[in-house]
PDB file of C-alpha atoms and ligand atoms in Angstrom:
ATOM      1  CA  UNK W  17       0.000   0.000   0.000  1.00  0.00           C
ATOM      2  CA  UNK W  18       1.438   3.370  -0.985  1.00  0.00           C
ATOM      3  CA  UNK W  19       1.440   6.492   1.145  1.00  0.00           C
ATOM      4  CA  UNK W  20      -0.998   8.846  -0.502  1.00  0.00           C
ATOM      5  CA  UNK W  21      -1.344  12.453   0.613  1.00  0.00           C
ATOM      6  CA  UNK W  22      -4.133  13.209   3.065  1.00  0.00           C
ATOM      7  CA  UNK W  23      -7.276  14.404   1.305  1.00  0.00           C
ATOM      8  CA  UNK W  24      -7.663  18.150   1.438  1.00  0.00           C
ATOM      9  CA  UNK W  25     -10.411  20.710   1.118  1.00  0.00           C
ATOM     10  CA  UNK W  26     -10.806  22.720  -2.044  1.00  0.00           C
ATOM     11  CA  UNK W  27      -9.426  26.223  -1.643  1.00  0.00           C
ATOM     12  CA  UNK W  28     -10.344  29.361  -3.553  1.00  0.00           C
ATOM     13  CA  UNK W  29      -7.981  30.568  -6.243  1.00  0.00           C
ATOM     14  CA  UNK W  30      -7.857  34.376  -5.838  1.00  0.00           C
ATOM     15  CA  UNK W  31      -7.539  36.288  -9.099  1.00  0.00           C
ATOM     16  CA  UNK W  32      -7.278  39.971 -10.002  1.00  0.00           C
ATOM     17  CA  UNK W  33     -10.983  40.572  -9.399  1.00  0.00           C
ATOM     18  CA  UNK W  34     -11.285  38.682  -6.117  1.00  0.00           C
ATOM     19  CA  UNK W  35      -7.912  39.441  -4.502  1.00  0.00           C
ATOM     20  CA  UNK W  36      -9.237  42.401  -2.430  1.00  0.00           C
ATOM     21  CA  UNK W  37     -11.949  40.120  -1.045  1.00  0.00           C
ATOM     22  CA  UNK W  38      -9.418  37.499   0.087  1.00  0.00           C
ATOM     23  CA  UNK W  39      -7.059  40.171   1.448  1.00  0.00           C
ATOM     24  CA  UNK W  40     -10.014  41.395   3.529  1.00  0.00           C
ATOM     25  CA  UNK W  41     -10.615  37.893   4.854  1.00  0.00           C
ATOM     26  CA  UNK W  42      -6.958  37.640   5.871  1.00  0.00           C
ATOM     27  CA  UNK W  43      -7.400  40.961   7.716  1.00  0.00           C
ATOM     28  CA  UNK W  44     -10.590  39.759   9.449  1.00  0.00           C
ATOM     29  CA  UNK W  45     -12.942  41.815   7.262  1.00  0.00           C
ATOM     30  CA  UNK W  46     -15.769  40.729   5.008  1.00  0.00           C
ATOM     31  CA  UNK W  47     -15.338  43.136   2.101  1.00  0.00           C
ATOM     32  CA  UNK W  48     -17.768  43.751  -0.728  1.00  0.00           C
ATOM     33  CA  UNK W  49     -17.155  45.455  -4.042  1.00  0.00           C
ATOM     34  CA  UNK W  50     -19.309  48.471  -4.966  1.00  0.00           C
ATOM     35  CA  UNK W  51     -19.693  50.384  -8.203  1.00  0.00           C
ATOM     36  CA  UNK W  52     -17.999  53.808  -7.965  1.00  0.00           C
ATOM     37  CA  UNK W  53     -20.534  55.283 -10.432  1.00  0.00           C
ATOM     38  CA  UNK W  54     -23.952  54.042  -9.256  1.00  0.00           C
ATOM     39  CA  UNK W  55     -22.984  52.816  -5.776  1.00  0.00           C
ATOM     40  CA  UNK W  56     -24.585  49.363  -6.006  1.00  0.00           C
ATOM     41  CA  UNK W  57     -22.836  46.510  -4.232  1.00  0.00           C
ATOM     42  CA  UNK W  58     -22.065  43.327  -6.111  1.00  0.00           C
ATOM     43  CA  UNK W  59     -20.879  39.841  -5.275  1.00  0.00           C
ATOM     44  CA  UNK W  60     -19.040  37.937  -6.677  1.00  0.00           C
ATOM     45  CA  UNK W  61     -16.538  40.643  -7.651  1.00  0.00           C
ATOM     46  CA  UNK W  62     -16.165  41.431 -11.328  1.00  0.00           C
ATOM     47  CA  UNK W  63     -14.646  44.179 -13.429  1.00  0.00           C
ATOM     48  CA  UNK W  64     -17.849  45.759 -14.801  1.00  0.00           C
ATOM     49  CA  UNK W  65     -21.001  46.929 -13.043  1.00  0.00           C
ATOM     50  CA  UNK W  66     -23.937  44.821 -14.323  1.00  0.00           C
ATOM     51  CA  UNK W  67     -26.328  47.776 -13.863  1.00  0.00           C
ATOM     52  CA  UNK W  68     -24.485  50.811 -15.298  1.00  0.00           C
ATOM     53  CA  UNK W  69     -21.457  49.178 -16.993  1.00  0.00           C
ATOM     54  CA  UNK W  70     -18.927  51.322 -15.155  1.00  0.00           C
ATOM     55  CA  UNK W  71     -15.464  49.811 -14.786  1.00  0.00           C
ATOM     56  CA  UNK W  72     -14.753  51.875 -11.652  1.00  0.00           C
ATOM     57  CA  UNK W  73     -15.279  50.246  -8.312  1.00  0.00           C
ATOM     58  CA  UNK W  74     -14.399  50.436  -4.626  1.00  0.00           C
ATOM     59  CA  UNK W  75     -14.090  47.950  -1.799  1.00  0.00           C
ATOM     60  CA  UNK W  76     -15.465  48.397   1.704  1.00  0.00           C
ATOM     61  CA  UNK W  77     -15.686  46.277   4.816  1.00  0.00           C
ATOM     62  CA  UNK W  78     -19.183  45.225   5.846  1.00  0.00           C
ATOM     63  CA  UNK W  79     -20.562  44.555   9.309  1.00  0.00           C
ATOM     64  CA  UNK W  80     -20.093  40.848   8.683  1.00  0.00           C
ATOM     65  CA  UNK W  81     -23.614  40.278   9.946  1.00  0.00           C
ATOM     66  CA  UNK W  82     -26.424  38.586   8.079  1.00  0.00           C
ATOM     67  CA  UNK W  83     -29.227  36.070   8.264  1.00  0.00           C
ATOM     68  CA  UNK W  84     -29.530  32.489   7.085  1.00  0.00           C
ATOM     69  CA  UNK W  85     -31.394  32.768   3.778  1.00  0.00           C
ATOM     70  CA  UNK W  86     -31.285  29.035   3.006  1.00  0.00           C
ATOM     71  CA  UNK W  87     -29.248  25.934   3.764  1.00  0.00           C
ATOM     72  CA  UNK W  88     -28.676  22.323   2.750  1.00  0.00           C
ATOM     73  CA  UNK W  89     -27.149  19.354   4.537  1.00  0.00           C
ATOM     74  CA  UNK W  90     -24.401  17.578   2.620  1.00  0.00           C
ATOM     75  CA  UNK W  91     -24.149  13.783   2.672  1.00  0.00           C
ATOM     76  CA  UNK W  92     -21.818  11.391   0.801  1.00  0.00           C
ATOM     77  CA  UNK W  93     -20.874  10.800  -1.921  1.00  0.00           C
ATOM     78  CA  UNK W  94     -18.488  13.732  -1.452  1.00  0.00           C
ATOM     79  CA  UNK W  95     -14.801  14.380  -2.003  1.00  0.00           C
ATOM     80  CA  UNK W  96     -12.791  12.452   0.600  1.00  0.00           C
ATOM     81  CA  UNK W  97     -11.953  15.434   2.851  1.00  0.00           C
ATOM     82  CA  UNK W  98     -15.598  16.490   2.938  1.00  0.00           C
ATOM     83  CA  UNK W  99     -16.970  12.960   3.409  1.00  0.00           C
ATOM     84  CA  UNK W 100     -14.968  12.692   6.626  1.00  0.00           C
ATOM     85  CA  UNK W 101     -16.919  15.681   8.034  1.00  0.00           C
ATOM     86  CA  UNK W 102     -20.403  14.812   6.750  1.00  0.00           C
ATOM     87  CA  UNK W 103     -23.150  15.389   7.428  1.00  0.00           C
ATOM     88  CA  UNK W 104     -22.545  19.139   7.566  1.00  0.00           C
ATOM     89  CA  UNK W 105     -24.466  22.262   6.641  1.00  0.00           C
ATOM     90  CA  UNK W 106     -23.922  24.652   3.767  1.00  0.00           C
ATOM     91  CA  UNK W 107     -25.686  27.946   4.456  1.00  0.00           C
ATOM     92  CA  UNK W 108     -26.571  30.838   2.186  1.00  0.00           C
ATOM     93  CA  UNK W 109     -26.305  34.070   4.171  1.00  0.00           C
ATOM     94  CA  UNK W 110     -27.982  37.350   3.163  1.00  0.00           C
ATOM     95  CA  UNK W 111     -25.880  40.336   4.215  1.00  0.00           C
ATOM     96  CA  UNK W 112     -27.590  42.761   6.635  1.00  0.00           C
ATOM     97  CA  UNK W 113     -26.535  45.898   4.690  1.00  0.00           C
ATOM     98  CA  UNK W 114     -27.848  44.503   1.405  1.00  0.00           C
ATOM     99  CA  UNK W 115     -29.779  41.203   1.510  1.00  0.00           C
ATOM    100  CA  UNK W 116     -29.315  40.818  -2.254  1.00  0.00           C
ATOM    101  CA  UNK W 117     -25.639  40.112  -1.438  1.00  0.00           C
ATOM    102  CA  UNK W 118     -25.416  36.458  -0.432  1.00  0.00           C
ATOM    103  CA  UNK W 119     -22.521  34.305   0.672  1.00  0.00           C
ATOM    104  CA  UNK W 120     -22.295  30.526   0.656  1.00  0.00           C
ATOM    105  CA  UNK W 121     -20.440  28.997   3.585  1.00  0.00           C
ATOM    106  CA  UNK W 122     -20.752  26.847   6.670  1.00  0.00           C
ATOM    107  CA  UNK W 123     -22.405  27.610   9.998  1.00  0.00           C
ATOM    108  CA  UNK W 124     -19.896  26.528  12.636  1.00  0.00           C
ATOM    109  CA  UNK W 125     -19.687  26.842  16.422  1.00  0.00           C
ATOM    110  CA  UNK W 126     -16.119  28.142  16.318  1.00  0.00           C
ATOM    111  CA  UNK W 127     -13.910  29.644  13.615  1.00  0.00           C
ATOM    112  CA  UNK W 128     -11.681  26.575  13.301  1.00  0.00           C
ATOM    113  CA  UNK W 129     -14.266  23.985  14.271  1.00  0.00           C
ATOM    114  CA  UNK W 130     -15.204  21.007  12.114  1.00  0.00           C
ATOM    115  CA  UNK W 131     -17.851  21.502   9.436  1.00  0.00           C
ATOM    116  CA  UNK W 132     -20.336  19.215  11.166  1.00  0.00           C
ATOM    117  CA  UNK W 133     -20.254  20.710  14.657  1.00  0.00           C
ATOM    118  CA  UNK W 134     -23.613  22.508  14.342  1.00  0.00           C
ATOM    119  CA  UNK W 135     -26.593  20.165  14.367  1.00  0.00           C
ATOM    120  CA  UNK W 136     -28.418  20.925  11.091  1.00  0.00           C
ATOM    121  CA  UNK W 137     -31.759  20.311  12.865  1.00  0.00           C
ATOM    122  CA  UNK W 138     -31.132  23.480  14.896  1.00  0.00           C
ATOM    123  CA  UNK W 139     -30.607  25.796  11.904  1.00  0.00           C
ATOM    124  CA  UNK W 140     -33.475  28.201  11.279  1.00  0.00           C
ATOM    125  CA  UNK W 141     -34.076  30.200   8.110  1.00  0.00           C
ATOM    126  CA  UNK W 142     -33.797  33.881   9.070  1.00  0.00           C
ATOM    127  CA  UNK W 143     -31.605  33.345  12.117  1.00  0.00           C
ATOM    128  CA  UNK W 144     -28.880  35.946  12.625  1.00  0.00           C
ATOM    129  CA  UNK W 145     -25.274  34.963  11.976  1.00  0.00           C
ATOM    130  CA  UNK W 146     -21.948  36.737  11.840  1.00  0.00           C
ATOM    131  CA  UNK W 147     -18.801  36.081   9.907  1.00  0.00           C
ATOM    132  CA  UNK W 148     -15.675  34.580  11.402  1.00  0.00           C
ATOM    133  CA  UNK W 149     -12.429  33.553   9.792  1.00  0.00           C
ATOM    134  CA  UNK W 150     -10.619  30.302  10.347  1.00  0.00           C
ATOM    135  CA  UNK W 151      -6.869  29.884  10.386  1.00  0.00           C
ATOM    136  CA  UNK W 152      -5.314  30.540   6.991  1.00  0.00           C
ATOM    137  CA  UNK W 153      -4.608  27.472   4.876  1.00  0.00           C
ATOM    138  CA  UNK W 154      -2.149  27.996   2.029  1.00  0.00           C
ATOM    139  CA  UNK W 155      -2.489  31.752   2.557  1.00  0.00           C
ATOM    140  CA  UNK W 156      -6.301  31.784   2.374  1.00  0.00           C
ATOM    141  CA  UNK W 157      -8.603  32.607   5.306  1.00  0.00           C
ATOM    142  CA  UNK W 158     -12.070  31.261   4.580  1.00  0.00           C
ATOM    143  CA  UNK W 159     -15.110  33.192   5.776  1.00  0.00           C
ATOM    144  CA  UNK W 160     -17.417  31.034   7.887  1.00  0.00           C
ATOM    145  CA  UNK W 161     -20.513  31.843   9.933  1.00  0.00           C
ATOM    146  CA  UNK W 162     -21.304  31.601  13.619  1.00  0.00           C
ATOM    147  CA  UNK W 163     -24.264  32.437  15.794  1.00  0.00           C
ATOM    148  CA  UNK W 164     -23.838  35.749  17.618  1.00  0.00           C
ATOM    149  CA  UNK W 165     -23.263  35.468  21.345  1.00  0.00           C
ATOM    150  CA  UNK W 166     -26.431  36.210  23.348  1.00  0.00           C
ATOM    151  CA  UNK W 167     -26.608  39.707  24.826  1.00  0.00           C
ATOM    152  CA  UNK W 168     -26.145  39.695  28.580  1.00  0.00           C
TER     153      UNK W 168
HETATM  154 ZN1   ZN A 229     -22.874  50.833 -11.469  1.00  0.00          ZN
END
């Protein structure tokens, strides 16, 4: 039997359009691109505004807060690294500042926790969540989602 490398998770491949987003994640900020001409936010990042066709844009940090807009529970067959963590949730989060901006990620109990640590039966559409960032892997910090701590 040969020694094969441990299975790994798929990582994003930042490019010229998305690099500011990933730099924000590394800095602990969830950044969104906005059109410099009409002001509308857009995600995923791209060079041209889909509404006014301007090529000028800006980046700004968001609150990192949103609500669960939808979710699924993943089960095998999956890639080996993911199968080891199944079943786990994949949530779609609508950003508080602009609910038309949605992120796909995982609802976790802690930034570096396993994908399956939140019982999917407890997830509620519309529940508030906030972004967190796990430890960088190969220079990429992935945005993930946690439940806000209760106010005391
Ligand atoms: Zn525009």
